[in-house]
Structures are given as structure tokens and as C-alpha cells.
Coordinates of C-alpha atoms in Angstrom, one line a residue:
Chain A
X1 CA 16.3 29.0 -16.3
X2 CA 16.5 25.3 -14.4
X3 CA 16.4 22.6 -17.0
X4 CA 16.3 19.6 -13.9
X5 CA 13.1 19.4 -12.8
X6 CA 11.2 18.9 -15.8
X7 CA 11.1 15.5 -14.7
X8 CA 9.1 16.4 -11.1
X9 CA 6.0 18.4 -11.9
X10 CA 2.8 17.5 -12.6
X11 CA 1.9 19.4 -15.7
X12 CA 2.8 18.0 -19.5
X13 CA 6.5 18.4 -19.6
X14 CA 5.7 20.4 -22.8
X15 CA 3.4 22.7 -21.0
X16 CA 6.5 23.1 -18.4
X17 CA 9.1 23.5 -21.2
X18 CA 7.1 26.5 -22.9
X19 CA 6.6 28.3 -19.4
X20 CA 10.5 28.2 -19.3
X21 CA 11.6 29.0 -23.1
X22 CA 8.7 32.0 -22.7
X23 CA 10.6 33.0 -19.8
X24 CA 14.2 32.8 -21.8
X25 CA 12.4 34.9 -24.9
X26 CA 11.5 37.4 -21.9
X27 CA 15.0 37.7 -21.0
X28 CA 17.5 36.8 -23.6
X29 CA 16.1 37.0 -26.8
X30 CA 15.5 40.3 -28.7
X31 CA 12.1 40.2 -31.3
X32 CA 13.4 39.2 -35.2
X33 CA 16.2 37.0 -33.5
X34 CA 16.5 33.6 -34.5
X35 CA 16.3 31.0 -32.1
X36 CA 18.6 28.3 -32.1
X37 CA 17.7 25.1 -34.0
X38 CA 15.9 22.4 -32.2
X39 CA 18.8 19.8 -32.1
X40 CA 20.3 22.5 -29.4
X41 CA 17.3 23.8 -28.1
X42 CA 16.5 19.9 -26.6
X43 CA 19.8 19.5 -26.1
X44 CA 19.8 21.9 -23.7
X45 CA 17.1 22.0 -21.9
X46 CA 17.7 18.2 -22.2
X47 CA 14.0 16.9 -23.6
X48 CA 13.5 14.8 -26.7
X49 CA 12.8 17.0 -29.9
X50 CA 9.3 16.1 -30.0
X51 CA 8.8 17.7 -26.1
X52 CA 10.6 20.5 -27.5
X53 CA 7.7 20.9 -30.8
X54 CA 5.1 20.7 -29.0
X55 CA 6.1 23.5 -26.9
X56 CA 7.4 25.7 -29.6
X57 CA 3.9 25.2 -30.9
X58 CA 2.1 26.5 -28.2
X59 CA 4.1 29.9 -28.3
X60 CA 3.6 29.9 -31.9
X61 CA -0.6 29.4 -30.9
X62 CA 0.2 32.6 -28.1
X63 CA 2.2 35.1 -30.6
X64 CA 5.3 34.5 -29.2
X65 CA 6.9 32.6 -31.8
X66 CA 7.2 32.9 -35.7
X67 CA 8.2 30.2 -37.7
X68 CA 8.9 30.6 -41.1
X69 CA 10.2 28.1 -44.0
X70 CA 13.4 29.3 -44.9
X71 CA 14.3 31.4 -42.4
X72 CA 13.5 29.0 -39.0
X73 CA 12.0 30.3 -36.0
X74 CA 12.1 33.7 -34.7
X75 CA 10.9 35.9 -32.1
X76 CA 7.3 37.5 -33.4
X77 CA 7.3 41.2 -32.0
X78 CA 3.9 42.0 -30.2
X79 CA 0.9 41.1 -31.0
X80 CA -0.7 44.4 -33.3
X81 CA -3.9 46.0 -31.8
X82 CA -6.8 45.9 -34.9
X83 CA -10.2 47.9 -33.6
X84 CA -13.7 45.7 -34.3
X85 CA -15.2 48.6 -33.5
X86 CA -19.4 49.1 -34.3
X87 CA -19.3 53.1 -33.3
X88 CA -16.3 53.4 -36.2
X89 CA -17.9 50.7 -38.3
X90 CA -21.2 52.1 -39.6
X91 CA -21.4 50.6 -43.7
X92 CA -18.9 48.6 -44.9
X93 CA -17.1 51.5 -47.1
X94 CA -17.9 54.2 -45.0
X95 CA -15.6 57.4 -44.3
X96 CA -13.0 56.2 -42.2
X97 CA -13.2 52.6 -43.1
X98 CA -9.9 51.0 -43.4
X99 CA -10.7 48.3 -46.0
X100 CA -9.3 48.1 -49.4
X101 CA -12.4 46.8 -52.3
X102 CA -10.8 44.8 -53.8
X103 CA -13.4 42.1 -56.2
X104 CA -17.3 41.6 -56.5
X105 CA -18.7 39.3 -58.5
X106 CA -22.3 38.6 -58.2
X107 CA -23.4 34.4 -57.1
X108 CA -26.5 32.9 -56.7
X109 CA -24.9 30.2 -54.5
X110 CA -23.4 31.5 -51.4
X111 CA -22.4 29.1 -48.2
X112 CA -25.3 27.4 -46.2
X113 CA -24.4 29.0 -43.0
X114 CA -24.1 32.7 -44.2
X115 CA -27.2 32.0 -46.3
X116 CA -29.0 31.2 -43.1
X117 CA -28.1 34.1 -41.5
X118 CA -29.0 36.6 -44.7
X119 CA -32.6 34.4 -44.5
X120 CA -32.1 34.4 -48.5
X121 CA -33.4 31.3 -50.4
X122 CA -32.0 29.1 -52.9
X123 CA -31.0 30.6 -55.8
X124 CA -31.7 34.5 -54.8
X125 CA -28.8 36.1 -56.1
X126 CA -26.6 37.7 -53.7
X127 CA -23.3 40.3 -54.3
X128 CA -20.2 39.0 -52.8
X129 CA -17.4 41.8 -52.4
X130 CA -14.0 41.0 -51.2
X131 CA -11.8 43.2 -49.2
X132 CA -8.5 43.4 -47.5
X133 CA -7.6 45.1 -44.6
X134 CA -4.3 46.2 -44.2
X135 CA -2.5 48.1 -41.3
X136 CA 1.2 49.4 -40.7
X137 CA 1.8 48.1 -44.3
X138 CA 1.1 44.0 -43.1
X139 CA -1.9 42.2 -44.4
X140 CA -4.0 41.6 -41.3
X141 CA -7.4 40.4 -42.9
X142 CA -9.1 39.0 -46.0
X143 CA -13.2 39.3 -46.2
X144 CA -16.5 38.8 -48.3
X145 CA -19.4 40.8 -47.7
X146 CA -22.4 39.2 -49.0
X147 CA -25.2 41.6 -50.2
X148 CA -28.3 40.1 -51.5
X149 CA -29.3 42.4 -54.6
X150 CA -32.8 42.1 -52.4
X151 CA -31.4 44.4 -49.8
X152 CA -31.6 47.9 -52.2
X153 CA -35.2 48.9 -53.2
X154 CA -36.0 49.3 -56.7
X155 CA -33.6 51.3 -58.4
X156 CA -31.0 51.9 -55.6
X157 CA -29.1 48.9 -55.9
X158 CA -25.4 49.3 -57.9
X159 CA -25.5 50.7 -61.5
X160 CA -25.7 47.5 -63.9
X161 CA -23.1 48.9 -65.6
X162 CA -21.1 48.6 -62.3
X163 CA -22.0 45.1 -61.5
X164 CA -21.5 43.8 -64.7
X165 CA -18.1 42.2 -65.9
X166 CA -17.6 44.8 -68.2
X167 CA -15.9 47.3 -65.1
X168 CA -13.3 46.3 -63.5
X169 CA -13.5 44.3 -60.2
X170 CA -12.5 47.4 -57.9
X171 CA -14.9 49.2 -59.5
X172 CA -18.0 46.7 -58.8
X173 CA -16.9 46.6 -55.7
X174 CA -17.1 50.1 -55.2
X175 CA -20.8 50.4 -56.8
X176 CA -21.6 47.6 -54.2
X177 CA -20.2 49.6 -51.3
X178 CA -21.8 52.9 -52.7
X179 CA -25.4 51.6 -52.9
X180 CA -24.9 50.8 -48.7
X181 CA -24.1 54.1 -48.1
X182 CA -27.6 55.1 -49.5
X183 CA -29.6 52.8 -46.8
X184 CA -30.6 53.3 -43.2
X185 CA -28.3 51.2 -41.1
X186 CA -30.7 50.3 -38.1
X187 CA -28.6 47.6 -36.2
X188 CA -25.3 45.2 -36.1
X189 CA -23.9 42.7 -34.2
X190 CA -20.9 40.4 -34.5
X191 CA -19.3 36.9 -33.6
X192 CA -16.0 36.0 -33.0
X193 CA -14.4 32.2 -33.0
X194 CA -11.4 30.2 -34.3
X195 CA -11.0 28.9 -37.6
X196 CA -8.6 27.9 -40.1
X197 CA -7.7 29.9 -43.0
X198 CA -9.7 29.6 -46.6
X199 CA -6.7 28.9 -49.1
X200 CA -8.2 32.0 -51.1
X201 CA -8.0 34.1 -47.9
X202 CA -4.6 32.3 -46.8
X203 CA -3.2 33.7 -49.9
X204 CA -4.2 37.5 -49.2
X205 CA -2.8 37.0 -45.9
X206 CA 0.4 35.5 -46.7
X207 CA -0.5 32.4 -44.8
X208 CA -0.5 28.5 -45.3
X209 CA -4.1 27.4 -46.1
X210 CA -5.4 26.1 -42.4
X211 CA -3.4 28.1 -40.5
X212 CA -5.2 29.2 -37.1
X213 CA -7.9 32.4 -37.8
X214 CA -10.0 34.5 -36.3
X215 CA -13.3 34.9 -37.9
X216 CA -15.5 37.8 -36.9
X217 CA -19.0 37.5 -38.7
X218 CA -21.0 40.8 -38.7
X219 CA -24.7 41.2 -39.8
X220 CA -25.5 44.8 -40.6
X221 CA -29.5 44.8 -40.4
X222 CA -32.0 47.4 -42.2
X223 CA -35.3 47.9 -43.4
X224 CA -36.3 45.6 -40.8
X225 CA -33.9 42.7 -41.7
X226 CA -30.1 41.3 -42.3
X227 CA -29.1 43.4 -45.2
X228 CA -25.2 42.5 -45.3
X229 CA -23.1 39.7 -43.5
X230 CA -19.3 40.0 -43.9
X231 CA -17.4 37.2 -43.2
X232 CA -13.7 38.8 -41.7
X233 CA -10.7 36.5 -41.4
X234 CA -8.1 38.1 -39.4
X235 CA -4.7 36.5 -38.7
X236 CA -4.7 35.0 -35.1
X237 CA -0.7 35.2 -35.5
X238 CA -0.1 39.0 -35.5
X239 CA -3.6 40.2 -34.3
X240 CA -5.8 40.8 -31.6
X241 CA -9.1 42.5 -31.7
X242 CA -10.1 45.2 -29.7
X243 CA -12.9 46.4 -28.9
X244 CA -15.1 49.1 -26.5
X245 CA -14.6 53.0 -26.1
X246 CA -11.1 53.6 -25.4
X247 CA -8.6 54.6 -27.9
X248 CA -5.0 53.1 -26.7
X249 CA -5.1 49.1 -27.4
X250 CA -4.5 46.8 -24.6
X251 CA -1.3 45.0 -24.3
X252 CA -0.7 41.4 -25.5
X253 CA -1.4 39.2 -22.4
X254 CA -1.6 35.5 -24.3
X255 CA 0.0 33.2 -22.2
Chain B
X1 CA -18.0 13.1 -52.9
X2 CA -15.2 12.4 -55.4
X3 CA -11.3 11.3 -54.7
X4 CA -10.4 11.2 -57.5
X5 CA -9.4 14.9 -57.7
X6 CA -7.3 14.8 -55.4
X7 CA -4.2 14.9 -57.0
X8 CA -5.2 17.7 -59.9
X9 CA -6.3 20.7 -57.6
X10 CA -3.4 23.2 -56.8
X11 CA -4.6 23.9 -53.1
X12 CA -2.7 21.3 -50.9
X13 CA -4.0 18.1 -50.6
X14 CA -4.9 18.2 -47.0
X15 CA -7.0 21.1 -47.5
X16 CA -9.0 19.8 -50.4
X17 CA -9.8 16.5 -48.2
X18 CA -10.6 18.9 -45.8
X19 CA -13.4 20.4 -47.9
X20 CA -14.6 17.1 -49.5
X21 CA -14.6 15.3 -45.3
X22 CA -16.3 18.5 -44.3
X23 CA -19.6 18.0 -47.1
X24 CA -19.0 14.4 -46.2
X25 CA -19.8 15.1 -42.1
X26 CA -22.9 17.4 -43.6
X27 CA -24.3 14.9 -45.5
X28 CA -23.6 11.4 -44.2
X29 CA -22.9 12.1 -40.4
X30 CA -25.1 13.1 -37.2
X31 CA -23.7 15.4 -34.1
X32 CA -22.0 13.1 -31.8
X33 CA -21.5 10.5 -34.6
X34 CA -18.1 8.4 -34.0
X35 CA -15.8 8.5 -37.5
X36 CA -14.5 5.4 -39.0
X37 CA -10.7 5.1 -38.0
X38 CA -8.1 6.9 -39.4
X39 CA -6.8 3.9 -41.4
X40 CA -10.4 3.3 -43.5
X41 CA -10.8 6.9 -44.0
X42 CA -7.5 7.6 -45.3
X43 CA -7.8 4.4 -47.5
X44 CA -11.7 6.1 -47.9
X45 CA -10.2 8.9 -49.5
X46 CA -6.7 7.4 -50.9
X47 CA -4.4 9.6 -49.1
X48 CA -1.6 9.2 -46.8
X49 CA -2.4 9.2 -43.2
X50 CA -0.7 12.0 -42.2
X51 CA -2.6 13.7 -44.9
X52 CA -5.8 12.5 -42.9
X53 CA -4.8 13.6 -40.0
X54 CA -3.8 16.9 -41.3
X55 CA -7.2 17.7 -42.3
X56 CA -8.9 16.5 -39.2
X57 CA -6.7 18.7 -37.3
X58 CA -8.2 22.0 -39.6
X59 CA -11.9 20.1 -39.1
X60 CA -11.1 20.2 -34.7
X61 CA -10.0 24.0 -35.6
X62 CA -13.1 25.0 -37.2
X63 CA -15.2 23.3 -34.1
X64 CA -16.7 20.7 -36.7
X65 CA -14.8 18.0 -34.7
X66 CA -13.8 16.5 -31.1
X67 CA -10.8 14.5 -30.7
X68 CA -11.2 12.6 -27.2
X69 CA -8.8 10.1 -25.6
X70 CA -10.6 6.5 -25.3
X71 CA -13.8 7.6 -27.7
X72 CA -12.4 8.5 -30.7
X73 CA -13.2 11.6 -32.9
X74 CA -17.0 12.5 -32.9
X75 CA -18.8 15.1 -35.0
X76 CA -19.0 18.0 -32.7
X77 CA -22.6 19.5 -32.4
X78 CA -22.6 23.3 -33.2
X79 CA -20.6 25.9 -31.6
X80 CA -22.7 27.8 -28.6
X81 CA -22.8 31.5 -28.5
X82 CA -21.7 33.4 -25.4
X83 CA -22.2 36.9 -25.4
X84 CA -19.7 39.1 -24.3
X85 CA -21.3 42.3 -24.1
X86 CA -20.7 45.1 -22.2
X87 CA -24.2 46.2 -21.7
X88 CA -24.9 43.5 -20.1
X89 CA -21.7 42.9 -17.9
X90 CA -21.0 46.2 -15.7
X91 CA -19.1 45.1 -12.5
X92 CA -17.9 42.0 -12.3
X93 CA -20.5 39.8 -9.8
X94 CA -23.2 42.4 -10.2
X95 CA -26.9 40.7 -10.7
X96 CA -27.2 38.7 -13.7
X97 CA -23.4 37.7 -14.2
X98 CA -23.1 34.2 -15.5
X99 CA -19.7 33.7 -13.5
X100 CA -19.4 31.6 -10.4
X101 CA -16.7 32.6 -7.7
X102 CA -14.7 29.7 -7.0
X103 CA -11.9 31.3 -4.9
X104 CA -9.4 34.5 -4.4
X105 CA -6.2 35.5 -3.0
X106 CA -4.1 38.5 -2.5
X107 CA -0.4 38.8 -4.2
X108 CA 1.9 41.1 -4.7
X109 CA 3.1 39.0 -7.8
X110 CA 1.1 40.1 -10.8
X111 CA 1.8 38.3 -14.6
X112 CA 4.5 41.2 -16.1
X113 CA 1.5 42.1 -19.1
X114 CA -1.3 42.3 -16.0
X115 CA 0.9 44.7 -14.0
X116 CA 1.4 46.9 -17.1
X117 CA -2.8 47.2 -17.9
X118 CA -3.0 48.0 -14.2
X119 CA -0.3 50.2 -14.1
X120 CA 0.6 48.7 -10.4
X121 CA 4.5 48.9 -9.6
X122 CA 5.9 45.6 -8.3
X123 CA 5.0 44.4 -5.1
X124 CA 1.9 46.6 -5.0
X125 CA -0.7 44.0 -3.5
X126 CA -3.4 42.9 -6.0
X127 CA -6.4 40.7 -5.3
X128 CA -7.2 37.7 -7.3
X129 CA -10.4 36.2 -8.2
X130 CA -10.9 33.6 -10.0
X131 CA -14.1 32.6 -12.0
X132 CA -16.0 30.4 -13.8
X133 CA -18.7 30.4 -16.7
X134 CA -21.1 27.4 -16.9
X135 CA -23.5 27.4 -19.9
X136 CA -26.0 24.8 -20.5
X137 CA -23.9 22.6 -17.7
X138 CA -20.3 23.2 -19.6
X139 CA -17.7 24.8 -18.6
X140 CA -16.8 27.5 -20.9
X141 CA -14.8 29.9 -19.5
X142 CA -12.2 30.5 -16.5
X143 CA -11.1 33.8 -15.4
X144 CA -9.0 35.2 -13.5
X145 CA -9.9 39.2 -12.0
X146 CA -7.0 41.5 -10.5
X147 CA -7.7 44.2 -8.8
X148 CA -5.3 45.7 -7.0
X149 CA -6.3 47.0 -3.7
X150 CA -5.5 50.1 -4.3
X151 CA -8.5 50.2 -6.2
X152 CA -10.6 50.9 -3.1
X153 CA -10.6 54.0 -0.9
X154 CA -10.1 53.5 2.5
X155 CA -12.2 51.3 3.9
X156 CA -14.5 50.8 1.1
X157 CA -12.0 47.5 0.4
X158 CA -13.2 43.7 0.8
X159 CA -13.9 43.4 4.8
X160 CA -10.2 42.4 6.6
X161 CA -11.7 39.4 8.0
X162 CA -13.5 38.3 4.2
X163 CA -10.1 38.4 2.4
X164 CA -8.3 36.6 5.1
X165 CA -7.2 32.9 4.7
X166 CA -10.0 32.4 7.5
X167 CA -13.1 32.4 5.1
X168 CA -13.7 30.1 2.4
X169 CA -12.3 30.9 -1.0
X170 CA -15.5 31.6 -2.5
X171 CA -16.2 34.0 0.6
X172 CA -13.2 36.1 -0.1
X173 CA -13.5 36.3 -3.8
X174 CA -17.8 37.8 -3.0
X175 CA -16.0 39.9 -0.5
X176 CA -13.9 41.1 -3.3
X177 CA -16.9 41.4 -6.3
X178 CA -19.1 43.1 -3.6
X179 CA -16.7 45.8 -2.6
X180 CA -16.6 47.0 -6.6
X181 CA -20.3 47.1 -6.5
X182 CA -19.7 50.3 -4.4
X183 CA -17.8 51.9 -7.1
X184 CA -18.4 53.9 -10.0
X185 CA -17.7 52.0 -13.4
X186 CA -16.4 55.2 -15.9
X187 CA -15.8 52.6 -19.0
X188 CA -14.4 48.9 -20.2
X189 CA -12.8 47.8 -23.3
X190 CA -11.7 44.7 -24.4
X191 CA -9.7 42.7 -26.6
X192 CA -9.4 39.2 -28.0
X193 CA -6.8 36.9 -28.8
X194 CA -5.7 33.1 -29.8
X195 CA -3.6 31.5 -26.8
X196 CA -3.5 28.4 -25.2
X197 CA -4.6 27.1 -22.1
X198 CA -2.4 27.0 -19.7
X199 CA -2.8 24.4 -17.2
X200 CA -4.8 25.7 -14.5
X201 CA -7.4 26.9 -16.7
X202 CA -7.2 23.5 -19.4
X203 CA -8.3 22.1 -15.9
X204 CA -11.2 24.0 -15.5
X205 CA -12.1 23.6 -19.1
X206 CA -12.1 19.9 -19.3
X207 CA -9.0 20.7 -22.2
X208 CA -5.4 19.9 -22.0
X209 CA -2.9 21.9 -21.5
X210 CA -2.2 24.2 -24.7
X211 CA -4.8 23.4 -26.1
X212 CA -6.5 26.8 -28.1
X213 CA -8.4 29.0 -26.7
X214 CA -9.6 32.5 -26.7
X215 CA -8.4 34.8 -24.1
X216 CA -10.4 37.7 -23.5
X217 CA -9.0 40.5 -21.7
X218 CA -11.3 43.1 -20.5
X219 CA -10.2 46.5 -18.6
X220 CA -12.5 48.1 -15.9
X221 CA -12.3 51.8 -15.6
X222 CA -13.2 53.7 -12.5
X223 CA -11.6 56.7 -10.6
X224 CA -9.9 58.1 -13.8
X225 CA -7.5 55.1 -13.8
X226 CA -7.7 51.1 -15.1
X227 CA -9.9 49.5 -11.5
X228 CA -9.7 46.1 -12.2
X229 CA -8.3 43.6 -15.3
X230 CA -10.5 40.1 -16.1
X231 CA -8.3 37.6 -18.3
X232 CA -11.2 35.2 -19.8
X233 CA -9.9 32.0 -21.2
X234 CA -12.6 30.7 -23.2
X235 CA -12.7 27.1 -25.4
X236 CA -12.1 27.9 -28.6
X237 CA -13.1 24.3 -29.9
X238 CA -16.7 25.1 -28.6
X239 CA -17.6 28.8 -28.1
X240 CA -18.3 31.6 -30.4
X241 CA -17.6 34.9 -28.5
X242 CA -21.1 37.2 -29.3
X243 CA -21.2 41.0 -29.2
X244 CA -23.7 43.6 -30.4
X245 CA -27.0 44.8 -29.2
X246 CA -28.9 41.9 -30.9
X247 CA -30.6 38.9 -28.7
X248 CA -30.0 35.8 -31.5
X249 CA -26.8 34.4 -31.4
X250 CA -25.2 34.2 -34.9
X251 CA -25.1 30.7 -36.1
X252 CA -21.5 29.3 -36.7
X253 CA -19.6 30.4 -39.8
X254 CA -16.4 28.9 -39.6
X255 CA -15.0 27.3 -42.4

């Protein structure tokens, strides 16, 4: 672990520093263990403490790195493996799904870009259902499913006893997530990009509003058009998404 | 667009300003469009600068933003879609892929996380191909593909002479993407994940080093064991990854 020739190479010397502290986490730190504080860390790998944040940022950004208030920085175990899977994934609330209802309430004003993508119009109202998924007991991510009440013919949408504030939230949630299962799933697809966390959503996930995301947006089509959008937010800290046919997840290989 | 609120709302400040700058780009600013310097806009607003910046920093996260040296920070125009579908990709380099060859070579040095997908013991030789995506004239991924020569049967491998430091780079990476033509794909799967870029790659990208990005790892399956391993590094600040049997690309969601 050479500390002298940060000066000589041509990358950042940040970008150099975190190719060598990933190295020492590789071989002399075990995962939970705290690293030590940053006056000795530049110290010793002799680089102001700025060189030395910017570089403990990037492993945070890769995984390899948590940093807690309170507690300081410690090594983050591997990244866990979460399936985005569209043969498991039929409904949202299907047998086998593995997200917890959690809230619906029922808007008529739902963000311009998932309102483009359910084609609704102003006003139309629209039932939003929010869920958390959790797996090996951590929160790994927060979402809203927006329904349009448009999407269930005539007497199939939820009971209005369901949707009404007089059940509980879990409950409307449920009715919401019932009705689905009565329609004809025809078609999904899905995006996945970076975004910052929703302070509602930073609070599910025990996160800092802002913090670094990934958000998977799914339409769920039928009857011939977007029936559903959910809006996922999964931690980019402590996940990474897997997809295709094979069962065993592929190993962390950020960085 | 109110600022006076800002000190009344329990979500931290930065966040709020985020929400208020982010209606305030919507409304008031075009794509491209430079901001007012940091000093008017935090006066703008009535926060501290760091306070400013902190928000901008979640606005460059969500892709609603470009921070570039000597220009200033511009309104970034909307996110492009890639698709990252497996129906489409089979092989890599078979007809249709949107990935350039730019060069290859043959190690027996694999990343430690590579050599465990491949299952390849060290100092097994591996070739190395790297990529890159261009869409709409950007750069928008870089990639490198291992497969380890093993992969082949007996002279079904790239031609001795074609992986040789003799031919061109871009000749021995073909050489390579044409021998796994001849063989029979059994399955992929993939995962996604936050990282940074490291610097080759930033290169590539026209990013700096560290900046975020997603990494796409994808896993080729063919003669009952893992073929071939694709690491996709693709910019986070522009690209939404796209998957699912449906042709229109989801418009951007984040935030």
C-alpha cells in the first residue's frame, strides 16, 4: 500500500487515493469495522483531508463505505441482491410479491411526469398506494403506485367502503391492490436511473432526504392502455437490482 | 415561488429549495439555459450558499442539471432512454448491437469480483474487449467484456494471428465478438448498480473521474457455465437504463 507516488500519476489524486484505501479495505479491514478518523487517514497516506473526502466519497457512491453520524465510517458489507423481475412481478400485490401495503389515499393531482405516462388529464382522479419493500429485515425501498380509478370498468374498481377514509390505510391499500388482481395484465416495462431520495421516502428508508437512489418506474399496461405506474425508490447504498432468468444474484462488481 | 417558507417546513432546508429551484427551472427556464450565479440565487432565495449548492447538487442527481467547468450550470435537456434488453442484445457484436469495438487484449489479470462471475482461477488467460455506446452522437456507455479463453473449444477461439499485438485493436476485439457468434447463447442475467467512474471509462464518457454512474453487469451463459462477463458503465447524469418488451421509452421520472 505505497503512499509516495500519489504525487506522479496522471489521474485526480483522489481517484488514485480511493484505488489504494479500496485496496487496504480488501485486505485489512473486516465489514462493520470502523475506519480510522480522517486526521490519521491523511496523515498517513499523507494527502490534505479534503483529497482524503473526496475519495471516501466515491467508495461511499460504490458500496464500499458507510458513513453514519454518530458512529463514523465503516466498512458496508456487500452490496444485497433485490430481483426487478417482470416473470415474478405480474400485479402489484400478487402471490409472491414481496411488498408491504402500507397507505392509499385517493388525489386528483399526481406529478406531471407520471401523469404523462398514465395519459390521465387534469383533474381525473387517480389512487396512489404506498408500499415498502423490505428484505433480510432492512428497508430496501419505498414506492407509490398510481392507479387511475379509470383503469377498473364499472363496478370492479375497490369497494367505496375500502377507499374511503373511514378503513384504515392498509386496508385501502389492500382494496386497491385487490381490484388489479381482477384485470388482464397485457404488458410491462420499466426504467431505471439515479435520483435522490423524496424526504417522505428518505424516511421509510432510513435515509437523509437527497441521498443517491435508484428509481425504477414500471408501467403495467391493460385493456389496451397504461393501467398502473409505480414509482420504486430503492437505496443505491445497500442495493443492486437484478434482473434476467437466473436465480443466484451476481456479485457486487462497483468499482 | 415563495421564500419565505423556508425557515417553517420541517424537511431540511436544502431540500425544500430544492423543490421550490426545481418548479422554478419548469417554469421560468429553457433546456440548455445558463442559471444566474450562485451568489444571486442564493441571495434569490435567502439562503446560505452552501445551502444553494446543496440543492443544486440533488438537482445534478436527478439529471435536471449540468455542472460544466468554464460554462457554468445549464438546465440539462431530458434524460435519453437506452434500452437494455435482452431480446434484443444476444451475443455481444451480433447484428444490430449499438456498441463500437474500440480495442482488446488478453490477460491473465482479471478484477478479483470478475474472476469470481467467471469462475476463472488466477492466471487463467481472459480476453478483453472494450466497447463503446454512441447514441444520438454521445457517448453513453463504456464497457469492458471478459471472456476467458477457455470459453472456446479448440480452435473455435479468435484466429492466433487476430488476437495478436500484430492487428489493430479494433481487429482483435471483432476477432474476439466474432468467435462468440459461433456459440450457443443458453441464458443472461443482469444486474445494476450506482458506482463511479473510474478513470478510464470518465474518459470515454466525457465525465470526471468518480463521477456516478451506473454499472451494468451482464453474464453470458453458454456450455452450462458463465461464457463471457460485460461491465457497462453508463452516465448516470444523462441515461435512463430501459427494459421491457415495449418500444416507447418512459419519459424521466426522477424527482
Amino acid at each position: 500500500m505505497g503512499t509516495t507516488q500519489l504525487e506522479t500519476v496522471p489521474e485526480p489524486k483522489y481517484w488514485h487515493l480511493k484505488t489504494v484505501l479500496s485496496d487496504a479495505l480488501d485486505s485489512e479491514f473486516a465489514v462493520g469495522e470502523i475506519l480510522p478518523n480522517e486526521r490519521d487517514l491523511a496523515a498517513r497516506f499523507g494527502v490534505a483531508r479534503a483529497t482524503l473526502r473526496q475519495a471516501l466519497e466515491q467508495l461511499e457512491l460504490e458500496g464500499r463505505l458507510q458513513r453514519r453520524r454518530g458512529v463514523g465510517t465503516t466498512v458496508a458489507p456487500p452490496r444485497v441482491g433485490v430481483a426487478v423481475d417482470p416473470v415474478r412481478h405480474t400485479w402489484p400485490g400478487a402471490a409472491g410479491d414481496d411488498w408491504q401495503p402500507v397507505d392509499a389515499t385517493e388525489t386528483a393531482s399526481v406529478p406531471a411526469a407520471v401523469a404523462r405516462l398514465l395519459e390521465t388529464s387534469p383533474g381525473q382522479p387517480v389512487h396512489v398506494v404506498r408500499r415498502n419493500r423490505v428484505t433480510h429485515g432492512q428497508p430496501v425501498a419505498a414506492e407509490l403506485l398510481y392507479v387511475p380509478c379509470a383503469t377498473f370498468p364499472e363496478g370492479a374498481g375497490p369497494a367505496t367502503g375500502a377507499a374511503t377514509a373511514s378503513s384504515s390505510g392498509q386496508g385501502r391499500a389492500r382494496a386497491v391492490l385487490r381490484a388489479l388482481q381482477g384485470l388482464s395484465l397485457e404488458g410491462q416495462d420499466r426504467t431505471v436511473e439515479l435520483g435522490s431520495a423524496r424526504a417522505d421516502d428518505a424516511k421509510q428508508l432510513d435515509r437523509l432526504p437527497g441521498a443517491p437512489v435508484l428509481v425504477v418506474t414500471t408501467r403495467y399496461f391493460a385493456g389496451g392502455r397504461t393501467a398502473a405506474v409505480a414509482v420504486s425508490t430503492y437505496r443505491a447504498d445497500t442495493c443492486r437490482l437484478t434482473f434476467g432468468d437466473s436465480e443466484s444474484p451476481v456479485a457486487a462488481l462497483a468499482g
